[in-house]
PDB file of C-alpha atoms in Angstrom:
ATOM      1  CA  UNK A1199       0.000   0.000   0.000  1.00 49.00           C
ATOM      2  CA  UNK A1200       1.525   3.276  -0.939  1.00 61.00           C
ATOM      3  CA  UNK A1201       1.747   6.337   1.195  1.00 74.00           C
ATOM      4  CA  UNK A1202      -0.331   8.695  -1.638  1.00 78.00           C
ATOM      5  CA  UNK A1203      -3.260   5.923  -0.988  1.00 87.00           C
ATOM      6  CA  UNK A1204      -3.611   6.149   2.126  1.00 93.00           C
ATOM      7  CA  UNK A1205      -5.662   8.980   4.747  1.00 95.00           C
ATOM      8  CA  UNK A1206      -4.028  12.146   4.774  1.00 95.00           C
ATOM      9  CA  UNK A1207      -4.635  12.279   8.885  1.00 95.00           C
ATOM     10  CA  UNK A1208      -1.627  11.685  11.003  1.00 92.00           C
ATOM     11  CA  UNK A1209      -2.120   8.244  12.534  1.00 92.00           C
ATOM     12  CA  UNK A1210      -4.371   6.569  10.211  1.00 94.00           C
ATOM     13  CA  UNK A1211      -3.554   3.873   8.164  1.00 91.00           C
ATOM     14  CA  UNK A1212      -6.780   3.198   5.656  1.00 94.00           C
ATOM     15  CA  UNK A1213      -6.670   3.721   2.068  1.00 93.00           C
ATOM     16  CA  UNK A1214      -8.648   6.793   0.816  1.00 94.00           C
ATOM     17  CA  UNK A1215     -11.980   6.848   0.472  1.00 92.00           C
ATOM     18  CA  UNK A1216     -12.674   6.923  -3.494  1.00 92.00           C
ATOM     19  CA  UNK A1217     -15.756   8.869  -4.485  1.00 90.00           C
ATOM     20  CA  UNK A1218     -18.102   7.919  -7.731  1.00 93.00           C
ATOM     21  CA  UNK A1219     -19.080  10.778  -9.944  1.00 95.00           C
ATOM     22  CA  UNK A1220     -20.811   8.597 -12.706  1.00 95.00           C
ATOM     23  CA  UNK A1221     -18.292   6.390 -14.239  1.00 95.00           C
ATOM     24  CA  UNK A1222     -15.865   8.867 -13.065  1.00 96.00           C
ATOM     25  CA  UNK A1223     -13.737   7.533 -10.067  1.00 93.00           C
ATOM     26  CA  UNK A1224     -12.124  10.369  -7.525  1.00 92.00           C
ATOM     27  CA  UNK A1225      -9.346   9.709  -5.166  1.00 89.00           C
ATOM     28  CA  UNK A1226     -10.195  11.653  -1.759  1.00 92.00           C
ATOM     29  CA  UNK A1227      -7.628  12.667   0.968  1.00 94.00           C
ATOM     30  CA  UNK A1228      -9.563  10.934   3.710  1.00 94.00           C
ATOM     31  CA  UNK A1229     -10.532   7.566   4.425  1.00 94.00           C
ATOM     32  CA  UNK A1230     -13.781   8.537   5.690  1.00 91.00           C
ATOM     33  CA  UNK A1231     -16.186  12.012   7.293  1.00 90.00           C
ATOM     34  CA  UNK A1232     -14.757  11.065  10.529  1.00 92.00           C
ATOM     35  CA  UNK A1233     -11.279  11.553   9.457  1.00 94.00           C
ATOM     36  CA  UNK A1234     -12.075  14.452   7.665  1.00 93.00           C
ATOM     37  CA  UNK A1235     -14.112  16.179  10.198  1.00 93.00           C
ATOM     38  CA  UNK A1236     -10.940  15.709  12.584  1.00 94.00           C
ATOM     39  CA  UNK A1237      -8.873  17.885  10.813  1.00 95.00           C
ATOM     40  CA  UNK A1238     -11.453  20.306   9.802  1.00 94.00           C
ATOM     41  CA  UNK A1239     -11.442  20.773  13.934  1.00 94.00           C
ATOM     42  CA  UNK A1240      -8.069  20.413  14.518  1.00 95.00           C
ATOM     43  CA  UNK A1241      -7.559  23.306  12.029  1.00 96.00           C
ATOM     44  CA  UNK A1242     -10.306  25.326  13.072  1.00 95.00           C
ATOM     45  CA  UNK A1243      -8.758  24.918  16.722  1.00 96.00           C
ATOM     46  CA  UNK A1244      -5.323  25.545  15.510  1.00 96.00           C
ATOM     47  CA  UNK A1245      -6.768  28.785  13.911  1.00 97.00           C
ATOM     48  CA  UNK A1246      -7.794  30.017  17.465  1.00 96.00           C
ATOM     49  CA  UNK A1247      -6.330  32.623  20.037  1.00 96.00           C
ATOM     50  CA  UNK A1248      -4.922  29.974  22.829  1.00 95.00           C
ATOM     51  CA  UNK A1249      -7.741  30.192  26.137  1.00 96.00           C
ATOM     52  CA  UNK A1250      -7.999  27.673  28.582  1.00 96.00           C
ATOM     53  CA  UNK A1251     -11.308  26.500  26.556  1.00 95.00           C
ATOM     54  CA  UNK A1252      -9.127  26.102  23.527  1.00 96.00           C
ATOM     55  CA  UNK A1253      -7.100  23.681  25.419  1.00 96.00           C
ATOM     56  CA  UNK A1254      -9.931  22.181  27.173  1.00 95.00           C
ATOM     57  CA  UNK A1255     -11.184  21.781  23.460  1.00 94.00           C
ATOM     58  CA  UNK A1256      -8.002  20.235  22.271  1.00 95.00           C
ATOM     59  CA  UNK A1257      -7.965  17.780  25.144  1.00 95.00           C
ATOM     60  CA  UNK A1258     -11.012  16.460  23.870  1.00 93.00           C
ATOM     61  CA  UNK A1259      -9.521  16.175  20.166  1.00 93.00           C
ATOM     62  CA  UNK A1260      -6.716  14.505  21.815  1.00 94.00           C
ATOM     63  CA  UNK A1261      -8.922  11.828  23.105  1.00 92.00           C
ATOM     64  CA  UNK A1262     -10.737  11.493  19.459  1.00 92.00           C
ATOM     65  CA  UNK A1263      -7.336  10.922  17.539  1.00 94.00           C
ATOM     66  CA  UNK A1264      -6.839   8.254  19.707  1.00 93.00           C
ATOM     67  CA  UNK A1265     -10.436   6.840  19.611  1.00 91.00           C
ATOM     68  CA  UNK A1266      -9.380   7.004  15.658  1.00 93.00           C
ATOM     69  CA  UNK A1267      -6.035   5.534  15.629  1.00 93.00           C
ATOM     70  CA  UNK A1268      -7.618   2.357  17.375  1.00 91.00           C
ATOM     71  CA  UNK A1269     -10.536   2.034  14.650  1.00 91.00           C
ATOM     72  CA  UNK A1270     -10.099  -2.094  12.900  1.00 91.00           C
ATOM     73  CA  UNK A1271     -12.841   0.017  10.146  1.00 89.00           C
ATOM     74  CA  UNK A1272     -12.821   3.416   8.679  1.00 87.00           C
ATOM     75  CA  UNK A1273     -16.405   3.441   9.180  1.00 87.00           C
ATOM     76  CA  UNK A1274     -16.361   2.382  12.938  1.00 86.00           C
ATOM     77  CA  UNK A1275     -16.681   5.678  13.834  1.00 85.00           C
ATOM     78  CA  UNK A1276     -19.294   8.296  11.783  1.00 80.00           C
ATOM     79  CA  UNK A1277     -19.172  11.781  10.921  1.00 78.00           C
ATOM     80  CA  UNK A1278     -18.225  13.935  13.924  1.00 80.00           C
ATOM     81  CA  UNK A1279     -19.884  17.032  11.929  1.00 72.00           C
ATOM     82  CA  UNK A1280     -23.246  15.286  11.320  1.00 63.00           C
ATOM     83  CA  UNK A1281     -25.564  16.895  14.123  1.00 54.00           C
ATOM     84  CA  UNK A1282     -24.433  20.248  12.835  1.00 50.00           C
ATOM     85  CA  UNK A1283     -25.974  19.283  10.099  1.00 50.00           C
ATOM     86  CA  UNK A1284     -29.257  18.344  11.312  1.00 55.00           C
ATOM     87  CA  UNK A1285     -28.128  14.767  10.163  1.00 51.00           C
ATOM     88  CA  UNK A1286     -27.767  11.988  12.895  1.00 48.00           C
TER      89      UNK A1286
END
């Protein structure tokens, strides 16, 4: 398996996720929404002054990552960003 196949988030060790556009197949950086929605809120957390709720907040990403890392399925775990959504 080569390294440009696999999720782009540090720790994760599934392919990429390949999305279907018709007969047109599209590699993806992500093995899955959880992945993705990881580092859309590591960025977004990243991106903030530091407060003792930012670090409170990146405690609790801390503990995700590694709720991620231990995943024997991409699709163990579902979007984080769904509720936001109004999805479930």
């Amino acid at each position: 398996m080569s390294d440009e196949n696999l999720c782009k988030r540090r720790g994760c060790n599934f392919h990429a996720e390949i999305l279907m556009i018709g007969d047109l197949a599209l590699p993806t950086s992500y093995c899955g929404d959880s992945c993705a929605d990881f580092e859309w809120l590591r960025r977004g957390l990243e991106a903030q002054e530091p407060t003792p709720e930012v670090a409170s907040a990146f405690q609790t990403l801390n503990a995700l990552e590694r709720l991620l890392n231990g995943r024997s399925d991409p699709f163990a775990v579902g979007p984080l960003l769904g509720s936001l959504y109004g999805r479930c």
